[in-house]
XYZ file of C-alpha atoms in Angstrom:
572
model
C 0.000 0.000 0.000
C 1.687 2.941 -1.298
C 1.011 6.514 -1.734
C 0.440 8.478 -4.764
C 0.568 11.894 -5.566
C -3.280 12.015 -6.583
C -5.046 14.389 -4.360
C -7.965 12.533 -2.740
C -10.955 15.201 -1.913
C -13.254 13.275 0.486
C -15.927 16.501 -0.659
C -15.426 16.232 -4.062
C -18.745 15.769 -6.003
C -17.886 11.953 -6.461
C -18.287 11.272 -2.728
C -22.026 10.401 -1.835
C -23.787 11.814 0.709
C -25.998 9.933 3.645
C -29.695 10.742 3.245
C -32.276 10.322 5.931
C -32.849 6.580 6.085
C -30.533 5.117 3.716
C -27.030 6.047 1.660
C -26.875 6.878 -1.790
C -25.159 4.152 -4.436
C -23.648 5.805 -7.614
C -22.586 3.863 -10.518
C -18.965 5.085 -12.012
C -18.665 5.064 -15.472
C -15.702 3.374 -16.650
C -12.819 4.189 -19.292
C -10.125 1.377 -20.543
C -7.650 1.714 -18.069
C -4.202 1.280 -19.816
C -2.044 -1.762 -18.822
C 0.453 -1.205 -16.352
C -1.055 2.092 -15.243
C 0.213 3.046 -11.686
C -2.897 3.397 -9.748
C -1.713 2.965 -5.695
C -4.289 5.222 -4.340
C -4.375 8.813 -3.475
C -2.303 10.799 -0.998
C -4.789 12.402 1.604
C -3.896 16.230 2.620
C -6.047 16.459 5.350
C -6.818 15.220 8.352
C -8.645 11.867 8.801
C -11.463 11.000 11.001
C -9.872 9.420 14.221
C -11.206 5.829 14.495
C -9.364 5.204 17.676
C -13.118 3.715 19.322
C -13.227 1.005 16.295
C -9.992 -0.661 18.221
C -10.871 -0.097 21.656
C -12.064 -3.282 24.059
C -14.915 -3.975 23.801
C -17.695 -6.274 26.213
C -19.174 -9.341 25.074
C -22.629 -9.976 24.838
C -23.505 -13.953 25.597
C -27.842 -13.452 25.824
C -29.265 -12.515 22.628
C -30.647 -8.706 22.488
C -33.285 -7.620 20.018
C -31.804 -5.585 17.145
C -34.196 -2.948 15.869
C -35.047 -2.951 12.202
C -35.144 0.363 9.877
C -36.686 -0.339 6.639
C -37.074 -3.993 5.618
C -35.140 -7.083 6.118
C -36.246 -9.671 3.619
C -38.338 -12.762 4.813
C -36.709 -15.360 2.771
C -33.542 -14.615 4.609
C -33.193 -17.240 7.117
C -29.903 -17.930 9.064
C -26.959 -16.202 11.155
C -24.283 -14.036 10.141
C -21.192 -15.305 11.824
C -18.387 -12.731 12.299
C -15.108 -12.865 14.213
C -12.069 -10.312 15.109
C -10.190 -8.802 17.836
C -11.964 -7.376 20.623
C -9.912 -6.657 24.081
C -6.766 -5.571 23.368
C -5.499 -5.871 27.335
C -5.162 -7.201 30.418
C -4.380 -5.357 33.476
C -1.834 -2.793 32.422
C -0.335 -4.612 29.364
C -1.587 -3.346 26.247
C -1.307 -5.673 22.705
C 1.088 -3.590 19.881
C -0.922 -5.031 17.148
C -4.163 -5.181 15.588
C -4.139 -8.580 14.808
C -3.399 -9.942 18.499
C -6.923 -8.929 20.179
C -8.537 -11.430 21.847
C -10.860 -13.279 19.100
C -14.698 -11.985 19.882
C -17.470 -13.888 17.417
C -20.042 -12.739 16.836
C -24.023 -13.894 16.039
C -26.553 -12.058 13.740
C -29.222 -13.946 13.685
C -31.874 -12.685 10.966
C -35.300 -14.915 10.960
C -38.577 -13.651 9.222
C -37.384 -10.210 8.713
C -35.926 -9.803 12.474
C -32.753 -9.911 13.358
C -30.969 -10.716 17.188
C -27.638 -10.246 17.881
C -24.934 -12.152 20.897
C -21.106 -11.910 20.751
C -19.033 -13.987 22.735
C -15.182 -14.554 23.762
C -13.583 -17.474 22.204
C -12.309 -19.101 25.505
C -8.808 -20.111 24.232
C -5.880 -21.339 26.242
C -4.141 -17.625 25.578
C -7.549 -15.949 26.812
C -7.967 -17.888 29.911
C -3.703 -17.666 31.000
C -3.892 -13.771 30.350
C -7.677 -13.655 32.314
C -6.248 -15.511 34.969
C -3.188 -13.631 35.905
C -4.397 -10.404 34.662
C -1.566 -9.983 32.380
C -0.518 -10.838 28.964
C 0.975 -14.311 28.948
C 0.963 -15.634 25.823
C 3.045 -13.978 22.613
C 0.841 -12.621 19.484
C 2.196 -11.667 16.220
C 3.220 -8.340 17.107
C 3.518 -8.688 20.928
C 5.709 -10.679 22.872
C 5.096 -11.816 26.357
C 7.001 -10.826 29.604
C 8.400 -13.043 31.887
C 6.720 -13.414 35.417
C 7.717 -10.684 37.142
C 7.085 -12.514 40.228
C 9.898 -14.659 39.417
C 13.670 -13.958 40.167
C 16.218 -12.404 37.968
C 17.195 -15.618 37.178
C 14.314 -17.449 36.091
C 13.434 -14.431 34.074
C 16.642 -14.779 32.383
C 15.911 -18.400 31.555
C 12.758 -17.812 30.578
C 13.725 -16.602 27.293
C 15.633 -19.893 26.583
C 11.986 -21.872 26.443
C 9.909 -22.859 23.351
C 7.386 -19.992 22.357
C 4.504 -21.661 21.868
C 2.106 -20.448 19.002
C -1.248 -19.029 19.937
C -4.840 -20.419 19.927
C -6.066 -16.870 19.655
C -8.455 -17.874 16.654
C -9.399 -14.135 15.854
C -9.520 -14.319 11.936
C -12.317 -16.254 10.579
C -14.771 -18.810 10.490
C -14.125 -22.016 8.740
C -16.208 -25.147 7.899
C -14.989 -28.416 7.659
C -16.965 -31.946 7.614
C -20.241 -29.900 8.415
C -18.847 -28.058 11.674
C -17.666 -24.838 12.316
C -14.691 -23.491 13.574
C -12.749 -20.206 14.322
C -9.248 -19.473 12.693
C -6.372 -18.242 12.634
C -2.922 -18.844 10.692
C -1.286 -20.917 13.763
C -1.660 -24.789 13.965
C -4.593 -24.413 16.109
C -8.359 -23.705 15.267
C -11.304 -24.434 17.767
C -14.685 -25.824 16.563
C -17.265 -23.513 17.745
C -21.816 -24.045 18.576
C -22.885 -21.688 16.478
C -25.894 -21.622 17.921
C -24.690 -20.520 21.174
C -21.020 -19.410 20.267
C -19.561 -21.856 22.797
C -15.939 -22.928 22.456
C -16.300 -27.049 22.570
C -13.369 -27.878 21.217
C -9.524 -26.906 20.395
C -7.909 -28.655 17.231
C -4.182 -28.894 16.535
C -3.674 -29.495 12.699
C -0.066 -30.799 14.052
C -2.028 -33.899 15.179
C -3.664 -35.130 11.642
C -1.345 -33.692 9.095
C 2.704 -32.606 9.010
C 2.152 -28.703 9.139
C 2.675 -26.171 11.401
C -0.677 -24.152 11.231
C -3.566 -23.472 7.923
C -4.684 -20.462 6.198
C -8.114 -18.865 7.268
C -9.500 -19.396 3.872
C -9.946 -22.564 2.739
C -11.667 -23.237 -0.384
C -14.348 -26.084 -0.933
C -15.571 -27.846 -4.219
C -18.662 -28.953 -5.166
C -18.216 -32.867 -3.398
C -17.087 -30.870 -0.417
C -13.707 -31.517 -0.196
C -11.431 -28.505 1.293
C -8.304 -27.430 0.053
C -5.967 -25.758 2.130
C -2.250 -24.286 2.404
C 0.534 -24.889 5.680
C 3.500 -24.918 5.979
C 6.263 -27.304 7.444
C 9.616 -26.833 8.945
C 12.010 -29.125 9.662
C 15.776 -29.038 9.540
C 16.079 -28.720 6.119
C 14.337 -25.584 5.810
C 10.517 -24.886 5.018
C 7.851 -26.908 3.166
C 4.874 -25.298 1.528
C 1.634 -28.182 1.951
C -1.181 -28.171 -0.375
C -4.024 -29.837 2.347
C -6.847 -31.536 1.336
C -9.386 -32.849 3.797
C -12.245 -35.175 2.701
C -15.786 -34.068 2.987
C -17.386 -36.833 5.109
C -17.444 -37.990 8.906
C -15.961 -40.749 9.348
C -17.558 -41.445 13.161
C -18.390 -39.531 16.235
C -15.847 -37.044 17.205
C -14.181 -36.874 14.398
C -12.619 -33.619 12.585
C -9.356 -33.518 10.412
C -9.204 -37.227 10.130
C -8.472 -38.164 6.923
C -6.982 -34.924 6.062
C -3.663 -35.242 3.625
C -1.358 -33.718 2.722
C -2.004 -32.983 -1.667
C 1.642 -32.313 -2.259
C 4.884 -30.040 -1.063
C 6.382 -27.235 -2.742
C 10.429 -26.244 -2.260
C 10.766 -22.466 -1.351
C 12.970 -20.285 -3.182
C 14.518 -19.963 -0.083
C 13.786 -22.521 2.694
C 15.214 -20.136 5.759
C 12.739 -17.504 4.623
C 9.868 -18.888 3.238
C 6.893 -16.467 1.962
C 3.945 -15.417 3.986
C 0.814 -15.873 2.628
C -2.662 -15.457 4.049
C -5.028 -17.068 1.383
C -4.538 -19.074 -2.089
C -6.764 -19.167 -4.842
C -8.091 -22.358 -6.288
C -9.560 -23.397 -9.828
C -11.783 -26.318 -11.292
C -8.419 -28.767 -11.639
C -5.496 -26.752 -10.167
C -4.636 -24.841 -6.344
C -3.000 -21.845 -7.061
C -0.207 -21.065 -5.129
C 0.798 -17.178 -4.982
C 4.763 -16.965 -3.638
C 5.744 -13.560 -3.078
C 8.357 -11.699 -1.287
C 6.733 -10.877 1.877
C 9.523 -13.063 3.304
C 9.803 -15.081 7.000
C 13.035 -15.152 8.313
C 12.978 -18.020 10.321
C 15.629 -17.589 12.626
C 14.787 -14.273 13.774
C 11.037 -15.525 14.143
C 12.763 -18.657 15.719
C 14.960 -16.553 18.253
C 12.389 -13.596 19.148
C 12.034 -14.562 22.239
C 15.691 -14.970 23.274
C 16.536 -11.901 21.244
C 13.201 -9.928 22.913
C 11.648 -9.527 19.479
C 8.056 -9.846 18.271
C 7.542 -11.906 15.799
C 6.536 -9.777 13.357
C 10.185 -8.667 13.576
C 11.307 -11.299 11.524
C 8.514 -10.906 8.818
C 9.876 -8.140 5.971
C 9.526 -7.121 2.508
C 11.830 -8.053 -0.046
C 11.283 -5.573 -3.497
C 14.188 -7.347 -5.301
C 12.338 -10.938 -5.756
C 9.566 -11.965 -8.267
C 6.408 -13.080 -7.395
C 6.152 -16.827 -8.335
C 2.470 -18.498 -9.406
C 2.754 -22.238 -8.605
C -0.261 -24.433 -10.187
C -1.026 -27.732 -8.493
C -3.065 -30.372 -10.068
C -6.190 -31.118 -7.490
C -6.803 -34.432 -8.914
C -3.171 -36.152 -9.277
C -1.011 -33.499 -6.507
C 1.471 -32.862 -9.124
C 3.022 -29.008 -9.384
C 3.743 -28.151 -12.686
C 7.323 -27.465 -13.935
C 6.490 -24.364 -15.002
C 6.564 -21.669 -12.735
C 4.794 -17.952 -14.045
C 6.296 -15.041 -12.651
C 5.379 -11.230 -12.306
C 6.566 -8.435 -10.565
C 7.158 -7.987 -6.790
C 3.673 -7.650 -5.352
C 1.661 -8.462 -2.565
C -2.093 -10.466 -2.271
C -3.718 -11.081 1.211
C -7.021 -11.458 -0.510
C -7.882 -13.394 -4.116
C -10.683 -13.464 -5.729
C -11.872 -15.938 -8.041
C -10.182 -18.154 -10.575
C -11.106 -20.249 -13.852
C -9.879 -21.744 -16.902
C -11.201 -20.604 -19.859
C -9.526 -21.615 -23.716
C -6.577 -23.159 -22.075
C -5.998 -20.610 -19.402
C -6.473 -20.047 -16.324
C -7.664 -16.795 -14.513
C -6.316 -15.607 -11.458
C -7.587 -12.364 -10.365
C -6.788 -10.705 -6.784
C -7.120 -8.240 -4.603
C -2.902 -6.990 -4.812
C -0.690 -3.984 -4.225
C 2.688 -3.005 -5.116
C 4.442 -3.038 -1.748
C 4.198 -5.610 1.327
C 4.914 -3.874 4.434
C 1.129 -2.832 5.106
C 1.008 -6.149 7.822
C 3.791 -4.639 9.968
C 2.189 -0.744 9.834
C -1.462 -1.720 11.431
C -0.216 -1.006 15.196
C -2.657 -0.319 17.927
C -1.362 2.833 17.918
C -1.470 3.824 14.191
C -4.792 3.282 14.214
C -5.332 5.354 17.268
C -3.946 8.269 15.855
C -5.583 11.333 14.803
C -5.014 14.193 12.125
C -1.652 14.824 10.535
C -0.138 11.643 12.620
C -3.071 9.710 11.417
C -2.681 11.033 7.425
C 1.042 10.198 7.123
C 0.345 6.575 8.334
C -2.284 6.118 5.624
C 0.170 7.753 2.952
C 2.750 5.286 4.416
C 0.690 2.013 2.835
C 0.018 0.942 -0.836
C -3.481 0.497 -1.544
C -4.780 -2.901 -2.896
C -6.346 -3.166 -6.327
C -8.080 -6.060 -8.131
C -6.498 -7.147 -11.050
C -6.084 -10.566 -13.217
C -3.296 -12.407 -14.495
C -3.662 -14.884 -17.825
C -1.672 -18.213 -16.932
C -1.473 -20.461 -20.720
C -1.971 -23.608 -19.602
C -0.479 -25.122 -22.270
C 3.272 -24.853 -22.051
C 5.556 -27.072 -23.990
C 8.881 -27.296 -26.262
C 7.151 -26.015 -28.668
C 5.746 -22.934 -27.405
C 7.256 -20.003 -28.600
C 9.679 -17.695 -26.745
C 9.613 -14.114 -26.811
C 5.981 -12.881 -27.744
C 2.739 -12.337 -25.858
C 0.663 -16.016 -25.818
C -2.394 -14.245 -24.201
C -4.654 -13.659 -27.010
C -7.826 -13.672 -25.416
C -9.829 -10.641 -26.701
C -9.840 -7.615 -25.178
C -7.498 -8.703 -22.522
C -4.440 -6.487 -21.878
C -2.606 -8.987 -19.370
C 1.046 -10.333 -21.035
C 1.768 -13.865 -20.477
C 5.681 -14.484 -22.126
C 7.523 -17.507 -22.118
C 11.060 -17.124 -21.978
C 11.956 -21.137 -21.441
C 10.127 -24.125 -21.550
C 9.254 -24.038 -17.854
C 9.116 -20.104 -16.925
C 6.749 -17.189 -18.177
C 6.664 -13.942 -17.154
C 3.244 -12.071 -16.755
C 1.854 -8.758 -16.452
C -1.659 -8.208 -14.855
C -4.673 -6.674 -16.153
C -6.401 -3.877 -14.106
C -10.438 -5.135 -13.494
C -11.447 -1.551 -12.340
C -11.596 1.730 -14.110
C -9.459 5.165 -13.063
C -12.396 6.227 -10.802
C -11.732 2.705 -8.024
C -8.271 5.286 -6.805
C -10.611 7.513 -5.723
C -12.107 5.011 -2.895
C -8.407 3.950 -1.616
C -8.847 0.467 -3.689
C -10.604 -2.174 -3.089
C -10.359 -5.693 -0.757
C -12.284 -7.713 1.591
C -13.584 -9.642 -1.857
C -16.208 -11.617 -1.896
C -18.278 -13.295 -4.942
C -21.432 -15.895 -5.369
C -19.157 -18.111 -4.146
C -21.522 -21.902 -4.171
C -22.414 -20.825 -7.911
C -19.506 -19.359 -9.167
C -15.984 -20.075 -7.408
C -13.891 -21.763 -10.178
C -16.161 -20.569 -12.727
C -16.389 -17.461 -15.539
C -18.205 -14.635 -13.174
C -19.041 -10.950 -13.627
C -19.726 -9.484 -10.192
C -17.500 -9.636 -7.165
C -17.852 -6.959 -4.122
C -15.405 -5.790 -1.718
C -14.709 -2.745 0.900
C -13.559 0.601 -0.661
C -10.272 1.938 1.753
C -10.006 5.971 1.973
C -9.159 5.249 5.663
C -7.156 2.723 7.490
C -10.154 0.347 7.206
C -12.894 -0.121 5.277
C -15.049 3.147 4.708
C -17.431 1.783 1.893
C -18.639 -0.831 0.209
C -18.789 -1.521 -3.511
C -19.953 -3.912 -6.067
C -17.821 -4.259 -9.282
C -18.881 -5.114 -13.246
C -16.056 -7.388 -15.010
C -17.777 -6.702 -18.500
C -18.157 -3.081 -18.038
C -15.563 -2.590 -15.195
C -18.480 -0.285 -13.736
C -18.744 -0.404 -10.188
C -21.686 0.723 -7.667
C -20.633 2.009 -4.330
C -22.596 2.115 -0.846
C -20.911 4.864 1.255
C -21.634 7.236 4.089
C -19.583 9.668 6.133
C -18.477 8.649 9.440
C -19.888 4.761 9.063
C -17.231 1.724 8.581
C -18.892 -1.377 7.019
C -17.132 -4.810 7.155
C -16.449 -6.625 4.210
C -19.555 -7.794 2.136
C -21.180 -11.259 2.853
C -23.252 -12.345 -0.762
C -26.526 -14.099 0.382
C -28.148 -15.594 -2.762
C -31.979 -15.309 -3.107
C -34.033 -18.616 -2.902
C -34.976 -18.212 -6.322
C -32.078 -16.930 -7.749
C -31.709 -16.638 -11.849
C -28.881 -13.954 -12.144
C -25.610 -13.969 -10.595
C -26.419 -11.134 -8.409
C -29.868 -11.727 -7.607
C -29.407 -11.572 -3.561
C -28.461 -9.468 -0.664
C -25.445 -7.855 0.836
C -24.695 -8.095 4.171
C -22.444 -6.248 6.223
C -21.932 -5.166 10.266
C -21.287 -1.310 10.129
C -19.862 0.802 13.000
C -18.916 4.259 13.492
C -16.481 5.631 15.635
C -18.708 8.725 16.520
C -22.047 7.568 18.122
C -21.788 5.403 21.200
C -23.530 1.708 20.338
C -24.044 2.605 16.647
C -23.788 -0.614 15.758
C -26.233 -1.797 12.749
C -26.337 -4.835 10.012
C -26.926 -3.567 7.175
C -28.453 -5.139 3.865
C -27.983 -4.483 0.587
C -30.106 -5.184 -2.722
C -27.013 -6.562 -4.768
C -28.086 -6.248 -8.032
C -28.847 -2.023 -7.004
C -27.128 -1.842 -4.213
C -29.922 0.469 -2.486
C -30.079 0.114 0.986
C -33.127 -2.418 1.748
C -32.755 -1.914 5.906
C -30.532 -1.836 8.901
C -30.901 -3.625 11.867
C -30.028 -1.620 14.615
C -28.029 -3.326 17.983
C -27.105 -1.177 21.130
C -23.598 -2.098 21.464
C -20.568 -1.416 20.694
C -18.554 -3.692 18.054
C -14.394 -3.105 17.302
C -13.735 -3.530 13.424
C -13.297 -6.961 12.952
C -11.829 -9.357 9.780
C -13.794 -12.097 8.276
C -16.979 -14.368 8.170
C -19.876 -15.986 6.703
C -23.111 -16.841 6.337
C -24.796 -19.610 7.739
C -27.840 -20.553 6.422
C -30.863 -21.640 8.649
């Protein structure tokens, strides 16, 4: 995320306005936006609205309150919106550095016959109940490390730091399904299956136990059969693995909830002692595409952080000077192909859909140009206000959606040197300069007006009809602040996009509900938990009309919620 010397004017007469009950959506107009236009975001001048109350701690609420409904929820909408994210952020007088080590808080909208109840709860991890029970922080998060005892002597404080740091249980990032049941997770080796009904924790799982890898990604993918493909990694004394997981779709008896998991195949880093970081994969009809890039690990300083009284995060940087590497895995047979397709340095938390199409296959993500963003989102950076605040936000590349053309069919006889992407009206370069490496250029799926929202992430598309297939629509959160400050559906055949947007308000990113009957691709709902910063418990759940996106109603809860990461729907 990166600045650029646009001027962004938050009053121009693109922003929308709020009116009494309901926001304003504008469609944008699109132009052809030329290839490898820079388009990073736009440098903000003046001072940004303080959202220091969107990270603050927050209390849980375990008995269901009645949410109060402004316009109209739709009937056939039948289920829970599940939700999870940081929400205390200390204990005693220890604060947490970063925004990603909050205590996980999930939360429950439930919306039945056009009403809608809400109940949040604390998942009750091993790292919750340690720091509840001594009233300090005793477990290390990504960007905070733990103390030793201070009730202990200088010694055993000193020793202390010669011990194992164990990886956290804090599940704060998402809610996964596998083999029917539900679970909260994070990017460690441990997830915890979850009631959903009553957001109990029931049960801790350690992926260590079923399968050789240290920890999963938070976003899984699932086909049809319901099978789930996953990514973690390994590390041994050779260096680091990257493992392609799959897990089958059936129980096999009671109890039971990795077994039978497997490991699809490995991949060799370019670098085993400082593997990538990657937070998501994307994943076609036949292959799992694996996205290397050069937000790099070093493992020994991520190894020796505690000895050398270092977060982990310490040992996490960016590395400009390497290529980003796509590596295609073949679901059915767990072979990786020989040939590799590289791009530019760039960084993806987020994809978005892919497909093969004519012998190629689609990858399009969310992506920036720059991957320090994950070490800038301190507590305190987000806390700040004005000129402090506007400098962080210049500091970080914004995230764009954009699509690379991988030919599929690579052999000897492929020729070197010339653009093999002729699909029409793409602009993406695919070249093969040997028999087993090609060198791509993306495609931009958004028009010059997207840098005027701060980009686009928090993707999301129809995913049950449409993940691994041709799609048009996908929708997202717009970023003009540090988080997400609107929402906004884009057009792949027109590269139009709609936007949802008022001052002051901070929607999550956009859950796609289909409707019972649904005929078009965006025939459905959009659902998303707003908050605002400036109204004490202005909490509401929005929906959405997706095909308009007009404002349908809100559902009003008296609490207050931090900004949170990820979730889904869960149909009733």
């Amino acid at each position: 995320m990166k600045a650029h010397t646009r001027l962004l004017s938050l009053l121009s007469a693109r922003s929308l306005t709020s009116t009494s009950s309901s926001a304003m959506s504008c469609v944008k107009a699109s132009a052809s936006v030329a290839n490898n236009k820079q388009n990073n975001g736009c440098k903000v001048m003046r001072g940004l609205e303080c959202i220091a109350p969107l990270v603050q701690t927050v209390e849980e609420t375990p008995e269901f309150i009645t949410a109060s409904v402004r316009g109209t929820i739709p009937a056939w909408i039948q289920g829970s919106l599940l939700r999870n994210g940081p929400g205390k952020f200390e204990f005693g007088n220890q604060s947490y550095n970063h925004w990603f080590d909050g205590m996980s808080l999930m939360h429950r909208f439930q919306i039945l016959d056009g009403q809608v109840t809400y109940k949040s709860r604390f998942l009750q991890s091993d790292s919750y109940k340690q720091n509840s029970e001594k009233d300090r922080i005793m477990v290390s998060e990504f960007g905070t490390l733990a103390f030793p005892d201070p009730c202990k002597n200088i010694f055993q404080r000193f020793l202390s730091r010669f011990e194992k740091m164990m990886p956290t249980d804090n599940a704060s990032v998402s809610f996964v399904k596998y083999k029917g049941d539900y679970y909260v997770s994070t990017e460690t080796n441990f997830m915890h299956k979850v009631d959903v009904d009553t957001l109990e924790t029931k049960q801790k799982v350690d992926w260590s136990k079923f399968i050789a890898v240290n920890g999963a990604t938070a976003h899984p993918h699932i086909d049809p059969d319901g099978t789930v493909y996953n990514m973690g990694n390994s590390y041994g004394s050779k260096g680091a693995l990257y493992n392609i997981i799959s897990v089958p779709p059936c129980k096999e008896g009671p109890g039971d909830t990795l077994q039978g998991a497997k490991v699809l195949c490995s991949i060799i880093p370019t670098d085993k002692s400082r593997p990538s970081y990657y937070h998501s994969f994307a994943m076609s009809e036949n292959y799992v595409v694996f996205i290397e890039q050069p937000i790099k690990m070093d493992l020994f300083k991520i190894v020796t952080s505690k000895l050398r009284g270092k977060n982990i995060s310490d040992g996490i940087y960016w590395d400009p000077q390497q290529e980003t590497v796509f590596h295609l895995i073949n679901k059915h047979t767990g072979k990786v192909s020989p040939v590799k397709y590289h791009t530019k340095a760039l960084s993806t938390f987020h994809q978005i859909n892919a497909f093969e199409e004519d012998g190629f296959l689609m990858v399009d993500m969310c992506c920036s140009d720059s991957g320090q963003a994950i070490n800038n989102f301190l507590i305190q950076n987000l806390r700040k206000s004005g000129e402090a605040l506007d400098a962080v936000y210049n500091s970080l590349d914004r995230s764009f959606p954009r699509r690379f053309v991988l030919p599929l069919n690579i052999s000897r006889e492929t020729p070197l040197e010339q653009n093999l992407n002729v699909r029409p009206n793409s602009s993406a370069t695919a070249i093969c300069l040997s028999k087993d490496k090609v060198f791509c250029t993306f495609e931009d799926l958004h028009d010059d007006d997207l840098v005027d929202y701060g980009g686009l992430d928090f993707p999301h598309i129809h995913y049950n009809k449409y993940n691994t297939k041709p799609y048009r629509y996908f929708y997202g959160c717009g970023f003009r602040h540090l988080v997400g400050d609107s929402l906004i559906k884009m057009d792949l055949e027109s590269k139009k996009f709609k936007v949802w947007h008022q001052p002051g308000l901070y929607p999550s990113e956009p859950v796609f509900v289909p409707s019972p009957d649904a005929e078009e691709e965006d025939d459905g709902v959009i659902l998303s938990v707003v908050i605002t910063p400036t109204k004490e418990r202005g909490t509401f759940l929005l929906v959405l009309d997706a095909k308009t996106f007009q404002e349908l109603g809100r559902a009003e809860v008296p609490v207050n919620i931090p900004y949170g990461f990820h979730g889904i729907f869960n149909s009733a």
